[in-house]
Each structure stands twice: as C-alpha cells, then as structure tokens.
Amino acid sequence: MARNNDTWILTAQCPSQLGTVDVVTGFLKQQRCYITEQHSFDDKLAKQFFIRTEFQPQASDFNILDFQEVFTARAAEFGMTFNLSEKGYRMPVVIMVSKTDHCLNDLLYRYRAGKLSIEIKAVVSNHPDLEPLVRWHDLPYYHFPITKETKAQQEAQVLQVIEETGAELVILARYMQVLSSEMAHTLSGRAINIHHSLLPGFKGAKPYHQAYQKGVKLVGATAHYINDDLDEGPIITQKVEVVSHANYPDDLVDLGRDIERQTLAHAISCHVERRIFLYGQKTIVFSR
Amino acid sequence: MARNNDTWILTAQCPSQLGTVDVVTGFLKQQRCYITEQHSFDDKLAKQFFIRTEFQPQASDFNILDFQEVFTARAAEFGMTFNLSEKGYRMPVVIMVSKTDHCLNDLLYRYRAGKLSIEIKAVVSNHPDLEPLVRWHDLPYYHFPITKETKAQQEAQVLQVIEETGAELVILARYMQVLSSEMAHTLSGRAINIHHSLLPGFKGAKPYHQAYQKGVKLVGATAHYINDDLDEGPIITQKVEVVSHANYPDDLVDLGRDIERQTLAHAISCHVERRIFLYGQKTIVFSR
Amino acid sequence: MARNNDTWILTAQCPSQLGTVDVVTGFLKQQRCYITEQHSFDDKLAKQFFIRTEFQPQASDFNILDFQEVFTARAAEFGMTFNLSEKGYRMPVVIMVSKTDHCLNDLLYRYRAGKLSIEIKAVVSNHPDLEPLVRWHDLPYYHFPITKETKAQQEAQVLQVIEETGAELVILARYMQVLSSEMAHTLSGRAINIHHSLLPGFKGAKPYHQAYQKGVKLVGATAHYINDDLDEGPIITQKVEVVSHANYPDDLVDLGRDIERQTLAHAISCHVERRIFLYGQKTIVFSR
Amino acid sequence: MARNNDTWILTAQCPSQLGTVDVVTGFLKQQRCYITEQHSFDDKLAKQFFIRTEFQPQASDFNILDFQEVFTARAAEFGMTFNLSEKGYRMPVVIMVSKTDHCLNDLLYRYRAGKLSIEIKAVVSNHPDLEPLVRWHDLPYYHFPITKETKAQQEAQVLQVIEETGAELVILARYMQVLSSEMAHTLSGRAINIHHSLLPGFKGAKPYHQAYQKGVKLVGATAHYINDDLDEGPIITQKVEVVSHANYPDDLVDLGRDIERQTLAHAISCHVERRIFLYGQKTIVFSR
C-alpha cells in the first residue's frame, strides 16, 4: 500500500479548541506524510472546526490501517470525527432522471472524459426516454414508472438499485418527482439535487415561469443536498445568468440548462473529492 | 430650439398591432429627424409594444412643440402614450438616507463627476449623521427625525421637500424606514429603492443575516421601484457576488456595499435616460 | 408561402443617413408585415448603419420573392445591402475537429436537442478518434490526416466536403491545425473558431500554459471569425472564469472546457440567427 | 501585550519539504495559540511552500518578542522566511494620483468608513486638481509637477515623502506617469498599480481605445505590483465587464471606472492583510 505518489484525503471536524490544526498536521509529520493541499475553517459563531488535508506518505512501510488506528485514538481526545479516502477513488453513484437530458448528457460526457471521479453504476428513470443515450455509454438503465399509487413501491425499487450497486452518492439530475420523506431521510447527506432557481427564491414547480412572472433580471441554479423538506436542503453551490424582459419563460428554460449542468457537475466534483462538510443546515465547501 | 446636435428622446408604448414601429420611425423621417439610437420590444405574451428612440432633428426650423402636437394626433390612432425629453436633461432628484453612507457617497461622487444626469435638489434623512458629507458638496440637507408617532408628519415634511424642489425622482439610498402605503402610492413609479438581497429572496429586515442563516453561496442586491407592497415593487436591475461559508454576516454586509451602490447607480442612470418602461408589476429596460 | 406564423429575418446595412430605419420599417408597414423583434445600431464613428428585423407577414397573399424584388430597389437608393432568410432555417454546417471532444460533444448535444438551428452535414478531422461519437449521431465523419507535405491536399479535401454538402458555415471546434492563408481567405466570414484565451492575450499555441506562466487571475475563451491572420479575426463573443495560483496548467485546461464550449455555441447561435454583422475587423452582435 | 482577543498574522514561505505545515502549527500549539484562520499552498511545480495563519494567544503571559525569537530558530531549520504582524494594524500608505479621481475617491471613502486597514499619510500628485477632495479628508496633499527634465527630481521628492511618512505601501491610483526604472526598483514589492486593461492585453497608453479598436467583447482591470518592466509586474487581481459594439471608447472608460476602483481596493485589502506572497513574477493570494 506504500506505492510512491499515493495520495490520501483526510477530512475531519470537531468542536473549536486549542490545537485543532496541530492534531492533524502534527500527526502527519510524525507519520512522515507530506501535505500537498490543506484547507481548514474555524467557524467562530458555531464554534466548530473543519479540516481537509491531502497528503502523500513518504515512508516505504506506510500502512493506512495502522495510520487510521493510531489517528482514531488521537482524534477521540478532541471529539473529532474523520474520514480517510484515497485520492482518485472513483465513487460509485446512481443517477436519477426523468425526461430532461441536459444534465445527464453533461455528466455522461464528463464521466467518459475522465473528468469526474465517479463510477456510474446505474441510471434510474421514471420514463424510458433516455435509455438509448445511457446504453450508448454501456451503462445499465432502469425504467421504474411511477404513479401516485405505486410511489412507495417505485422508491423501494430505486433504493434496491442503490443498495445493490453499492452507490455512495445519488445524483438527482433533473428527476422531476418529489421524494417521499422516508426516501429523503434515507438518502440524507448522500443525495445531491439540482434545483433550477436561486434558492430560497422560487421553490417548487416551474421556477423559471415563476421568475418570469416576477420580472427578475437574473436567473440561477442551486445544487443542494436533499433532506425531507423540499428544496430546502443544505446549499452546495449556486450560479446565475443575466436575463432581460425579452426572455420569455421558454428562453429562461433554455438559458438555465447551461448553468444547471455546470452547477450540478461542480457540486458532484466537490462531493467526490470530499471538499464538502455538512453542518446543521449549511455546508462548508473547500473549493480549490 | 433647433440648435445643431440637439438630441431628443422619444419613448412610447401601445398595444401590439401592425405598424407600431413605423408610427414612430416614419414620422421621424417625415420630420427630418436622424435616429441615433433605437430600441423596441414587442411583448408577445402581454401583447404590448415599447419603443425608445434618440434622434437629432436635421431641419434648421425644427420646433419640438410643433413636433409634439403633430405626433400626439398620430399616436392617438394607435392608442400610444409617449414622452419627449431632451437628452442630457438633468432630472431633479431628492435622495433619502438614514445613517448608512456607501450608496450616498457613490451617488455624490458620480454626480460631481458628471456621470449621472441628475440635479440633486436635497438630501433628506431621519438622522443627522450624513450632513457633513452633503454640505461639502454644497447641497441642502434636511434632518427630519421619525418616531412611530410622528411618521405621518415626517412623511409630509419629506413630500413637501419633494414638491417644492420639483423633484421628478426620489432615490431611497438605504433609507431604513418603511414608507407608509400612502407615501408609497404617491411616489409610485418615481421612487427607486435599493434592497440588499436578490429579491424575491430575503425580503424585509437584515437580509444578509437571513442569507447567512440559509447558507447561500451568492448574495445580491436589487434596485426596484417602490410600491405599496414592501420590497415587492417592479425590479429594475440585480447584481450578485459569490460568497462562501467563511463569510460571516458582517462580511456579507461589507461585500454587499459594492454591489448595492453599483446596482442603484445603474438603475438611476437607466431611469433618467428614460430607458425603463413600467408595465404591470414588471419593467422593460433598454440598456445600452 | 404565406402560411400564418411564418417569420422572416431581414438584415441590412448602409452608410449612416437620414431615414435609415424608415427605409426598412416603412416598407414593412406598407407590405403589412408585423415586426416581432428589431435591433438597429448607428455607428457614429464609422458612420455605418445596421439593422436586423424579424417580421411576420399579415397578408394572405404575401410573396417573399415579390417582397425581395421591391425592397431591392428601395435599398439601392440608400446604398443598402441586405439579406432575407426564414426564421428557423437550419443552416448547413461542417464541423472541423482534431482529438479534443468537449466542444464537439456539446454541439452534438445541442443539435440533437434542437437547440441550435443547424444541420450538421459532416464532421471532418485530421484524426480518427472522434468517429464513434459522430457515428452514434448518424452523421458522416471524414478522416483526412495531415502532414506538412499533404497540407494543401488535405485542405482541398476539406473544401470539397464543404462545397459538396452546401455548408454555409464551418465550425472549428478545437481544430488544432493552422489554416493556410488561402483556405482562411476562402472561408472568410463563414468560419468560426474557438480560441482558448481571452484574445488579444495569449495568441498561438498552449494559451493556458502561457496564462499560467504569466500568473493571470482570469482565463477566458474567444469565438471569432477566422481570417488569414492567425487568432486575429473579428471577435464575436468572449467569456472568462476566475482562477488562482492553485490552478496548474492542467487545471486551467479543465476549467477552460466549460467556457470554450459555451462561448462557441453562443457564437454559432448568433451567426445562424443572423445576429452578427461583420464590419472591418469588428463585429456588431445583436444579442437577444 | 497579552490582551485577550489580540490576533496575530504569521506569514511564511520555504522550499517544499516534509513538515512544512507542522513547523508552524505545531509551534503555535506549543505556544498555546489558537488558530482562527489558516491557508497554505504547496506549489508542486515551483516546489515552494506558502502559509498564512491568524492566531490568538491563549496564555496570559504571551509575549510576541519571545515568540518571534523562538520561532526564528525553528524557521531557520526549514529555510523559512516569515513575517509577524498584528491583525488590524493600519499600514501607512502614500497614494499617487494625477487628475483622475475615481480610484482616489473610492479609497478615501473606504478609508473613512474604516473598511481598509490603512493609514493614509499623504496623497502625492503631479497636478493640483485633487487637492480639495484630499483636504476635505484632512490629509496632506503634495503637488509635485513633472516634466521630462524634472522627472528625476520629482521622483526624489516623492520618495522623500514616502520615506519621511514611513509609508510601507505606495498606491498608484491612476497615476499617469511611467516610473523610472530606479524608482520602480526602489518600490519593488511595495507599490501597487491599477492598469485599466486585462493584462497582458493592451499594455501601455489608452488601453480602452486599444480595446475598442480591437472590438473585444469584455474589458477589464488589473491590479499588480510594479516592477521595472512597464505593466508587467506580478498580477494580484483582475476583474472584467461585458461590453458590446455599442460602447464607444468613452463608454469603455466610464464602464471601466467601477471595475478599476474595485480591483484596486481588493488588491490593497489583500496586501495590508498580508494575504499576498510574491514569488518570481507571480503572486499567491489567499483570499478569504
């Protein structure tokens, strides 16, 4: 396990106190690990500390399991929770879609170009439309139709795919169904949705039409973790585009496509590189 | 009145119908007026037409009153309302402030640099703090304190200043009082407010603190006409700034200053150059 | 030809003079054509006038050929050149690529989603790599390898494809070969290139690496018409992205992909909707 | 010196090696200093490490001189250079201007609003025009006219003011004279200039006019450290604004004012908060 150029990512958080940085970096020094990238943030209002470190072990006999065991004890003294993962790990994901394909197409492109560190295990949809696109990428496509009566059953099917594939992240790439509270709760912290407005403005259905009625001069997109309160999960990233009176609702929909797909891809990239910390209803995001 | 290089601005609107552009441009041709800038917009949903034209009369005996009289008849056939004003006209304005000075300072700077086509007739405040800044610019400053009991009386004082100075536009440059419905109604269409959020998100008090609590990744400012529904008037222009988890409420307030003052100045500039049309609860803005 | 809801686009330009707008709009009124969108610009320095009008004929016996014949005479009086095309016309194009696929993938997506009013007649490349992607879209792919010795011959092959397919626009979607002066001249005004820098900064090869060396804090992309002076053709549109010291050249390349594809798609969209006028070394672009 | 809530800023750089973060953070832990903000960057190409830490001493008997002495020894082992300064320190500055006042007015506003941690010691100009504005702020104004013949003498006068006032930073807020190589060299690393283009595009005189001639669709501003190669010093920050064919050179100048003053103020803010590291011809900037 001590190949040269292995890079590990350590993320951790704990209550603010003296020595929070040192508990990580002092240990890395002792373990002869070279830090290649590091971000930390001490939230002075919430009194909570967050750190993300990329490091390369220098010792020829480095062993990540030993490292983890020793660090567990050290972290416990600070009430610190942490995660260790190898850089470049391709996180298994399931993508959920309906009929709209601009986000899916974008994710598939980035995936096959090697620009997202994910392994797409399956694409699940309540419609059959996007199957050819997915099949061309040699990926499994599950069509689980949904009606008011079959919602519970359909969600069970989806969850089964998620579990059987070992997906660690679920991506709602313009999935046009509201998840049940149960499902939202089950996927809490590991499902990212793209909402086509600048939340908290224009929640719910047809946000571009709402934006048009209001006469706003900017439209936006928001990537957020889902929770059981619709369109209210912790925000990860947001983007905007300038619009004018000359843009009808259909134009806003068209304009929105570019910002939606970029916003979603950026959020996924941050998640799989473990750049995001969830804390309460908010996120800490250590962008590069 | 027929000096060379005089430029006039004609703005007009009417229901959509055949010949809406021609009713203006054909007439300008007949009157030997050279069009230097023109924008038009036909709202296909509202079925309403808007046009703004800058023109230079070429005839040595051009007379704007004659022009106006003849055009009035022509416009009537199309149910067209219109306005004529000379380009470079310095619109008389009254500025309302409280204690916060970033927008006022910005407006005063642009004013003395000749970058806003306004004539500041007075600055009115419910606090005495900003008097020295205004006095240095040789402008009148009225301090009208306000309490719950004296609100009606204070608003009467303000309205008196507006009337006596002949102000055509009232600028609420971070005036931290809610106008009464009566006053808002009186000033409808001729008072511009800067709200320090991206409306319709975060209406009301302390929007940056609301934004912090929500954990948004963008903050914004909105310039809008006031109406009698607080923070709900027609939007003129909006700007945003990227923020992160590391920005506390005070940081957002600081970051917001730059976008607020730019947003407000841009809206005023559009208003005084007659680039804005009000229609229902929305605006048409012909930016350059 | 007088179906309801037919929309035509008239673009025209002529030297600045009295009546330039009226020559178009007065005629449209006479011909009972309803103007749905119009932009005009009078360049006061170059003394040149530009106008673009979308209109819907109202007469049941409207005939575009008659319209064109009559307007030709009228335009001649003003020294006006013009073009008439039907809105929604799918312009035949040929796309040129090398190995890099992010722009091509984006164009193919927009094409199959019906978001670009083009008809892709062929994709031409000096490499075989992108054939599967193109074939999945049921489009012809021509692989014409190029060496210093065969450049003239290869360009002749490309031109033959362009001519035989009737392509009106050639899109260089990250085609990594410099066109010969002859070919650039032949395609003048009907070939759009995407350059991965904010021209005029960083012309030539490896612009992101140049940008990294220089330590810029923004990178950009420029879509421009090609002419026989490399990376010096008239600029159509430009976009930027914020970068930092932490972005190595490879990161800039990655970041650039998103802005390149958007910039190119926007330029093509403006071209096929006839929103761009070429004048000297510059463009007039009437965006919506 | 051990008041509660004192915050210190430690900045340091050294060649990349094992333990670079720990050398700082381990020491801070030993010294019972609580880290409130920290950024580090390891430049893998230049093999150079940079760190900036804000910390609050917790010990009642903390002494910064002792701290500095002990850390000096520790840093020496790593070939590390460092700087210690108290947060909130108001850096003494001299501002150089000519006739253009938008940047000066902006800096004076931020200064009196307490939004820039500087102490303006003097404003120096080669013209008398801006004296009233400076005097209203109760600040010294030096008018040193310049001609080709008196340039050396004038620069000596300016340098004398800089030295006598103890200015640690010189701000060229649209100072329209090229500094001599000697003066540029003398001020190397402690003079920030605002150039009104997106460098490296449009160096030298009248960049907005150059930009207009080129027909660019974006204009920008660049804040950079001066060095003895005109407009080639290390870039600190850059901003852009979208423009169109309808913007004449004078319009670009007007539009540029807002981005220039923001860009300059941001760069100064980063400098005085010691967020910038100079390395070779580039900067590392740890923005909040």
Tab-separated table of N, CA and C in Angstrom, chain C residues 118-216:
chain	number	residue	atom	x	y	z
C	118	ILE	N	-29.099	24.409	-36.769
C	118	ILE	CA	-28.134	23.982	-37.781
C	118	ILE	C	-28.461	22.588	-38.278
C	119	GLU	N	-27.922	22.269	-39.437
C	119	GLU	CA	-27.985	20.925	-39.996
C	119	GLU	C	-26.543	20.481	-40.173
C	120	ILE	N	-26.092	19.558	-39.321
C	120	ILE	CA	-24.693	19.135	-39.415
C	120	ILE	C	-24.545	18.192	-40.608
C	121	LYS	N	-23.807	18.640	-41.605
C	121	LYS	CA	-23.653	17.859	-42.824
C	121	LYS	C	-22.497	16.869	-42.708
C	122	ALA	N	-21.486	17.237	-41.957
C	122	ALA	CA	-20.325	16.357	-41.811
C	122	ALA	C	-19.436	16.861	-40.695
C	123	VAL	N	-18.683	15.908	-40.127
C	123	VAL	CA	-17.606	16.269	-39.216
C	123	VAL	C	-16.309	15.819	-39.871
C	124	VAL	N	-15.364	16.733	-39.950
C	124	VAL	CA	-14.088	16.452	-40.605
C	124	VAL	C	-12.982	16.538	-39.566
C	125	SER	N	-12.064	15.576	-39.591
C	125	SER	CA	-10.989	15.598	-38.612
C	125	SER	C	-9.678	15.137	-39.225
C	126	ASN	N	-8.586	15.598	-38.639
C	126	ASN	CA	-7.285	15.066	-39.049
C	126	ASN	C	-6.889	13.853	-38.212
C	127	HIS	N	-7.806	13.402	-37.360
C	127	HIS	CA	-7.573	12.210	-36.541
C	127	HIS	C	-8.820	11.327	-36.571
C	128	PRO	N	-8.662	10.029	-36.293
C	128	PRO	CA	-9.823	9.127	-36.343
C	128	PRO	C	-10.599	9.054	-35.033
C	129	ASP	N	-10.068	9.659	-33.967
C	129	ASP	CA	-10.552	9.384	-32.605
C	129	ASP	C	-12.039	9.631	-32.373
C	130	LEU	N	-12.569	10.649	-32.967
C	130	LEU	CA	-13.931	11.057	-32.593
C	130	LEU	C	-15.015	10.436	-33.474
C	131	GLU	N	-14.616	9.502	-34.322
C	131	GLU	CA	-15.595	8.881	-35.217
C	131	GLU	C	-16.742	8.188	-34.482
C	132	PRO	N	-16.487	7.391	-33.429
C	132	PRO	CA	-17.617	6.684	-32.781
C	132	PRO	C	-18.689	7.649	-32.271
C	133	LEU	N	-18.264	8.732	-31.663
C	133	LEU	CA	-19.209	9.711	-31.143
C	133	LEU	C	-20.086	10.274	-32.268
C	134	VAL	N	-19.446	10.554	-33.386
C	134	VAL	CA	-20.172	11.142	-34.513
C	134	VAL	C	-21.105	10.104	-35.139
C	135	ARG	N	-20.612	8.904	-35.249
C	135	ARG	CA	-21.433	7.838	-35.846
C	135	ARG	C	-22.670	7.555	-35.012
C	136	TRP	N	-22.538	7.646	-33.678
C	136	TRP	CA	-23.698	7.402	-32.819
C	136	TRP	C	-24.802	8.414	-33.132
C	137	HIS	N	-24.396	9.569	-33.637
C	137	HIS	CA	-25.379	10.586	-34.017
C	137	HIS	C	-25.809	10.447	-35.478
C	138	ASP	N	-25.391	9.344	-36.113
C	138	ASP	CA	-25.766	9.092	-37.518
C	138	ASP	C	-25.307	10.198	-38.453
C	139	LEU	N	-24.102	10.673	-38.211
C	139	LEU	CA	-23.578	11.749	-39.048
C	139	LEU	C	-22.306	11.284	-39.742
C	140	PRO	N	-22.032	11.794	-40.945
C	140	PRO	CA	-20.816	11.399	-41.669
C	140	PRO	C	-19.560	11.961	-41.006
C	141	TYR	N	-18.519	11.156	-40.967
C	141	TYR	CA	-17.242	11.549	-40.375
C	141	TYR	C	-16.157	11.341	-41.410
C	142	TYR	N	-15.412	12.385	-41.702
C	142	TYR	CA	-14.318	12.258	-42.672
C	142	TYR	C	-12.988	12.393	-41.959
C	143	HIS	N	-12.167	11.385	-42.092
C	143	HIS	CA	-10.836	11.430	-41.515
C	143	HIS	C	-9.821	11.767	-42.599
C	144	PHE	N	-9.337	12.981	-42.581
C	144	PHE	CA	-8.317	13.426	-43.543
C	144	PHE	C	-7.037	13.745	-42.772
C	145	PRO	N	-6.099	12.786	-42.691
C	145	PRO	CA	-4.846	13.052	-41.964
C	145	PRO	C	-4.084	14.191	-42.642
C	146	ILE	N	-3.218	14.823	-41.865
C	146	ILE	CA	-2.481	15.960	-42.405
C	146	ILE	C	-1.021	15.863	-42.000
C	147	THR	N	-0.131	16.147	-42.936
C	147	THR	CA	1.287	16.316	-42.626
C	147	THR	C	1.705	17.603	-43.315
C	148	LYS	N	2.895	18.068	-43.004
C	148	LYS	CA	3.368	19.301	-43.623
C	148	LYS	C	3.288	19.180	-45.151
C	149	GLU	N	3.610	17.996	-45.649
C	149	GLU	CA	3.660	17.813	-47.099
C	149	GLU	C	2.266	17.766	-47.726
C	150	THR	N	1.307	17.218	-46.948
C	150	THR	CA	-0.013	16.980	-47.546
C	150	THR	C	-1.031	18.060	-47.180
C	151	LYS	N	-0.551	19.128	-46.572
C	151	LYS	CA	-1.489	20.131	-46.074
C	151	LYS	C	-2.389	20.684	-47.184
C	152	ALA	N	-1.799	21.046	-48.310
C	152	ALA	CA	-2.589	21.641	-49.400
C	152	ALA	C	-3.643	20.643	-49.871
C	153	GLN	N	-3.215	19.410	-50.021
C	153	GLN	CA	-4.131	18.363	-50.482
C	153	GLN	C	-5.250	18.121	-49.468
C	154	GLN	N	-4.887	18.100	-48.174
C	154	GLN	CA	-5.879	17.860	-47.132
C	154	GLN	C	-6.903	18.990	-47.126
C	155	GLU	N	-6.417	20.204	-47.262
C	155	GLU	CA	-7.350	21.331	-47.255
C	155	GLU	C	-8.288	21.273	-48.471
C	156	ALA	N	-7.754	20.790	-49.577
C	156	ALA	CA	-8.606	20.642	-50.767
C	156	ALA	C	-9.715	19.630	-50.481
C	157	GLN	N	-9.351	18.546	-49.777
C	157	GLN	CA	-10.373	17.552	-49.417
C	157	GLN	C	-11.446	18.160	-48.526
C	158	VAL	N	-10.995	18.927	-47.541
C	158	VAL	CA	-11.955	19.557	-46.631
C	158	VAL	C	-12.871	20.498	-47.397
C	159	LEU	N	-12.270	21.311	-48.265
C	159	LEU	CA	-13.083	22.267	-49.028
C	159	LEU	C	-14.088	21.555	-49.914
C	160	GLN	N	-13.680	20.408	-50.423
C	160	GLN	CA	-14.597	19.645	-51.266
C	160	GLN	C	-15.829	19.201	-50.460
C	161	VAL	N	-15.585	18.722	-49.232
C	161	VAL	CA	-16.707	18.340	-48.367
C	161	VAL	C	-17.601	19.547	-48.114
C	162	ILE	N	-16.981	20.672	-47.834
C	162	ILE	CA	-17.744	21.891	-47.551
C	162	ILE	C	-18.619	22.250	-48.744
C	163	GLU	N	-18.020	22.167	-49.926
C	163	GLU	CA	-18.782	22.550	-51.115
C	163	GLU	C	-19.877	21.537	-51.446
C	164	GLU	N	-19.504	20.265	-51.410
C	164	GLU	CA	-20.477	19.243	-51.795
C	164	GLU	C	-21.666	19.169	-50.844
C	165	THR	N	-21.414	19.491	-49.591
C	165	THR	CA	-22.520	19.434	-48.634
C	165	THR	C	-23.310	20.732	-48.616
C	166	GLY	N	-22.813	21.744	-49.322
C	166	GLY	CA	-23.507	23.026	-49.320
C	166	GLY	C	-23.429	23.737	-47.978
C	167	ALA	N	-22.380	23.433	-47.213
C	167	ALA	CA	-22.253	24.064	-45.891
C	167	ALA	C	-22.111	25.575	-46.028
C	168	GLU	N	-22.900	26.298	-45.253
C	168	GLU	CA	-22.808	27.759	-45.266
C	168	GLU	C	-21.938	28.273	-44.125
C	169	LEU	N	-21.656	27.375	-43.197
C	169	LEU	CA	-20.823	27.772	-42.051
C	169	LEU	C	-19.891	26.622	-41.712
C	170	VAL	N	-18.638	26.967	-41.433
C	170	VAL	CA	-17.658	25.980	-40.988
C	170	VAL	C	-17.303	26.307	-39.538
C	171	ILE	N	-17.385	25.285	-38.687
C	171	ILE	CA	-17.133	25.476	-37.260
C	171	ILE	C	-15.844	24.774	-36.870
C	172	LEU	N	-14.857	25.546	-36.431
C	172	LEU	CA	-13.604	24.945	-35.980
C	172	LEU	C	-13.706	24.722	-34.473
C	173	ALA	N	-14.123	23.496	-34.119
C	173	ALA	CA	-14.415	23.165	-32.736
C	173	ALA	C	-13.184	22.544	-32.083
C	174	ARG	N	-12.175	23.368	-31.878
C	174	ARG	CA	-10.852	22.938	-31.406
C	174	ARG	C	-10.144	22.082	-32.466
C	175	TYR	N	-10.097	22.662	-33.685
C	175	TYR	CA	-9.309	22.063	-34.758
C	175	TYR	C	-7.890	22.593	-34.589
C	176	MET	N	-6.943	21.697	-34.333
C	176	MET	CA	-5.629	22.130	-33.862
C	176	MET	C	-4.618	22.355	-34.980
C	177	GLN	N	-5.089	22.644	-36.163
C	177	GLN	CA	-4.198	22.965	-37.269
C	177	GLN	C	-4.422	24.425	-37.684
C	178	VAL	N	-3.340	25.090	-38.047
C	178	VAL	CA	-3.466	26.447	-38.584
C	178	VAL	C	-3.890	26.336	-40.050
C	179	LEU	N	-4.958	27.025	-40.405
C	179	LEU	CA	-5.395	27.007	-41.806
C	179	LEU	C	-4.402	27.798	-42.657
C	180	SER	N	-4.223	27.365	-43.897
C	180	SER	CA	-3.400	28.146	-44.822
C	180	SER	C	-4.105	29.465	-45.112
C	181	SER	N	-3.328	30.449	-45.537
C	181	SER	CA	-3.922	31.748	-45.880
C	181	SER	C	-5.003	31.600	-46.931
C	182	GLU	N	-4.753	30.729	-47.881
C	182	GLU	CA	-5.717	30.549	-48.969
C	182	GLU	C	-7.044	30.039	-48.409
C	183	MET	N	-6.959	29.004	-47.582
C	183	MET	CA	-8.180	28.414	-47.043
C	183	MET	C	-8.892	29.421	-46.139
C	184	ALA	N	-8.112	30.121	-45.283
C	184	ALA	CA	-8.709	31.132	-44.402
C	184	ALA	C	-9.423	32.180	-45.247
C	185	HIS	N	-8.818	32.553	-46.338
C	185	HIS	CA	-9.410	33.576	-47.208
C	185	HIS	C	-10.696	33.059	-47.839
C	186	THR	N	-10.629	31.815	-48.302
C	186	THR	CA	-11.803	31.195	-48.927
C	186	THR	C	-12.990	31.150	-47.971
C	187	LEU	N	-12.701	30.901	-46.698
C	187	LEU	CA	-13.775	30.730	-45.712
C	187	LEU	C	-14.093	32.028	-44.960
C	188	SER	N	-13.490	33.103	-45.386
C	188	SER	CA	-13.657	34.375	-44.687
C	188	SER	C	-15.133	34.735	-44.466
C	189	GLY	N	-15.468	35.006	-43.215
C	189	GLY	CA	-16.838	35.417	-42.896
C	189	GLY	C	-17.797	34.258	-42.713
C	190	ARG	N	-17.341	33.039	-43.002
C	190	ARG	CA	-18.237	31.894	-42.810
C	190	ARG	C	-17.547	30.731	-42.101
C	191	ALA	N	-16.537	31.068	-41.296
C	191	ALA	CA	-15.890	30.056	-40.460
C	191	ALA	C	-15.639	30.661	-39.094
C	192	ILE	N	-16.115	29.954	-38.073
C	192	ILE	CA	-15.974	30.434	-36.691
C	192	ILE	C	-15.033	29.507	-35.938
C	193	ASN	N	-14.064	30.109	-35.263
C	193	ASN	CA	-13.084	29.367	-34.485
C	193	ASN	C	-13.263	29.676	-33.003
C	194	ILE	N	-12.930	28.694	-32.161
C	194	ILE	CA	-12.878	28.966	-30.729
C	194	ILE	C	-11.408	28.964	-30.322
C	195	HIS	N	-10.969	30.099	-29.756
C	195	HIS	CA	-9.589	30.149	-29.260
C	195	HIS	C	-9.641	30.144	-27.746
C	196	HIS	N	-8.784	29.338	-27.137
C	196	HIS	CA	-8.873	29.146	-25.695
C	196	HIS	C	-8.054	30.155	-24.909
C	197	SER	N	-8.249	31.420	-25.252
C	197	SER	CA	-7.729	32.501	-24.409
C	197	SER	C	-8.586	33.731	-24.667
C	198	LEU	N	-8.357	34.730	-23.852
C	198	LEU	CA	-9.063	35.982	-23.996
C	198	LEU	C	-8.254	36.852	-24.945
C	199	LEU	N	-8.491	36.701	-26.229
C	199	LEU	CA	-7.739	37.473	-27.218
C	199	LEU	C	-7.947	38.961	-26.950
C	200	PRO	N	-6.932	39.810	-27.189
C	200	PRO	CA	-5.672	39.502	-27.864
C	200	PRO	C	-4.589	38.934	-26.963
C	201	GLY	N	-4.899	38.574	-25.732
C	201	GLY	CA	-3.882	37.950	-24.890
C	201	GLY	C	-3.671	36.502	-25.293
C	202	PHE	N	-2.438	36.039	-25.224
C	202	PHE	CA	-2.114	34.628	-25.403
C	202	PHE	C	-2.575	34.033	-26.735
C	203	LYS	N	-2.129	34.630	-27.805
C	203	LYS	CA	-2.345	34.027	-29.123
C	203	LYS	C	-1.499	32.781	-29.258
C	204	GLY	N	-1.807	31.989	-30.292
C	204	GLY	CA	-0.928	30.878	-30.634
C	204	GLY	C	-1.123	29.659	-29.772
C	205	ALA	N	-0.063	28.877	-29.637
C	205	ALA	CA	-0.177	27.549	-29.037
C	205	ALA	C	-0.187	27.604	-27.518
C	206	LYS	N	-0.855	26.625	-26.933
C	206	LYS	CA	-0.858	26.415	-25.485
C	206	LYS	C	-1.153	27.694	-24.683
C	207	PRO	N	-2.267	28.333	-24.971
C	207	PRO	CA	-2.566	29.594	-24.269
C	207	PRO	C	-2.748	29.424	-22.762
C	208	TYR	N	-3.272	28.279	-22.310
C	208	TYR	CA	-3.442	28.110	-20.869
C	208	TYR	C	-2.081	28.020	-20.176
C	209	HIS	N	-1.131	27.415	-20.850
C	209	HIS	CA	0.207	27.348	-20.273
C	209	HIS	C	0.839	28.739	-20.250
C	210	GLN	N	0.613	29.506	-21.301
C	210	GLN	CA	1.082	30.894	-21.290
C	210	GLN	C	0.440	31.663	-20.130
C	211	ALA	N	-0.856	31.451	-19.949
C	211	ALA	CA	-1.585	32.161	-18.896
C	211	ALA	C	-1.050	31.785	-17.525
C	212	TYR	N	-0.720	30.507	-17.368
C	212	TYR	CA	-0.164	30.060	-16.089
C	212	TYR	C	1.177	30.735	-15.822
C	213	GLN	N	2.014	30.759	-16.839
C	213	GLN	CA	3.329	31.389	-16.669
C	213	GLN	C	3.197	32.858	-16.282
C	214	LYS	N	2.221	33.502	-16.880
C	214	LYS	CA	2.040	34.931	-16.628
C	214	LYS	C	1.407	35.183	-15.265
C	215	GLY	N	0.758	34.159	-14.713
C	215	GLY	CA	0.132	34.338	-13.406
C	215	GLY	C	-1.149	35.150	-13.437
C	216	VAL	N	-1.920	35.040	-14.512
C	216	VAL	CA	-3.184	35.783	-14.587
C	216	VAL	C	-4.199	35.227	-13.593
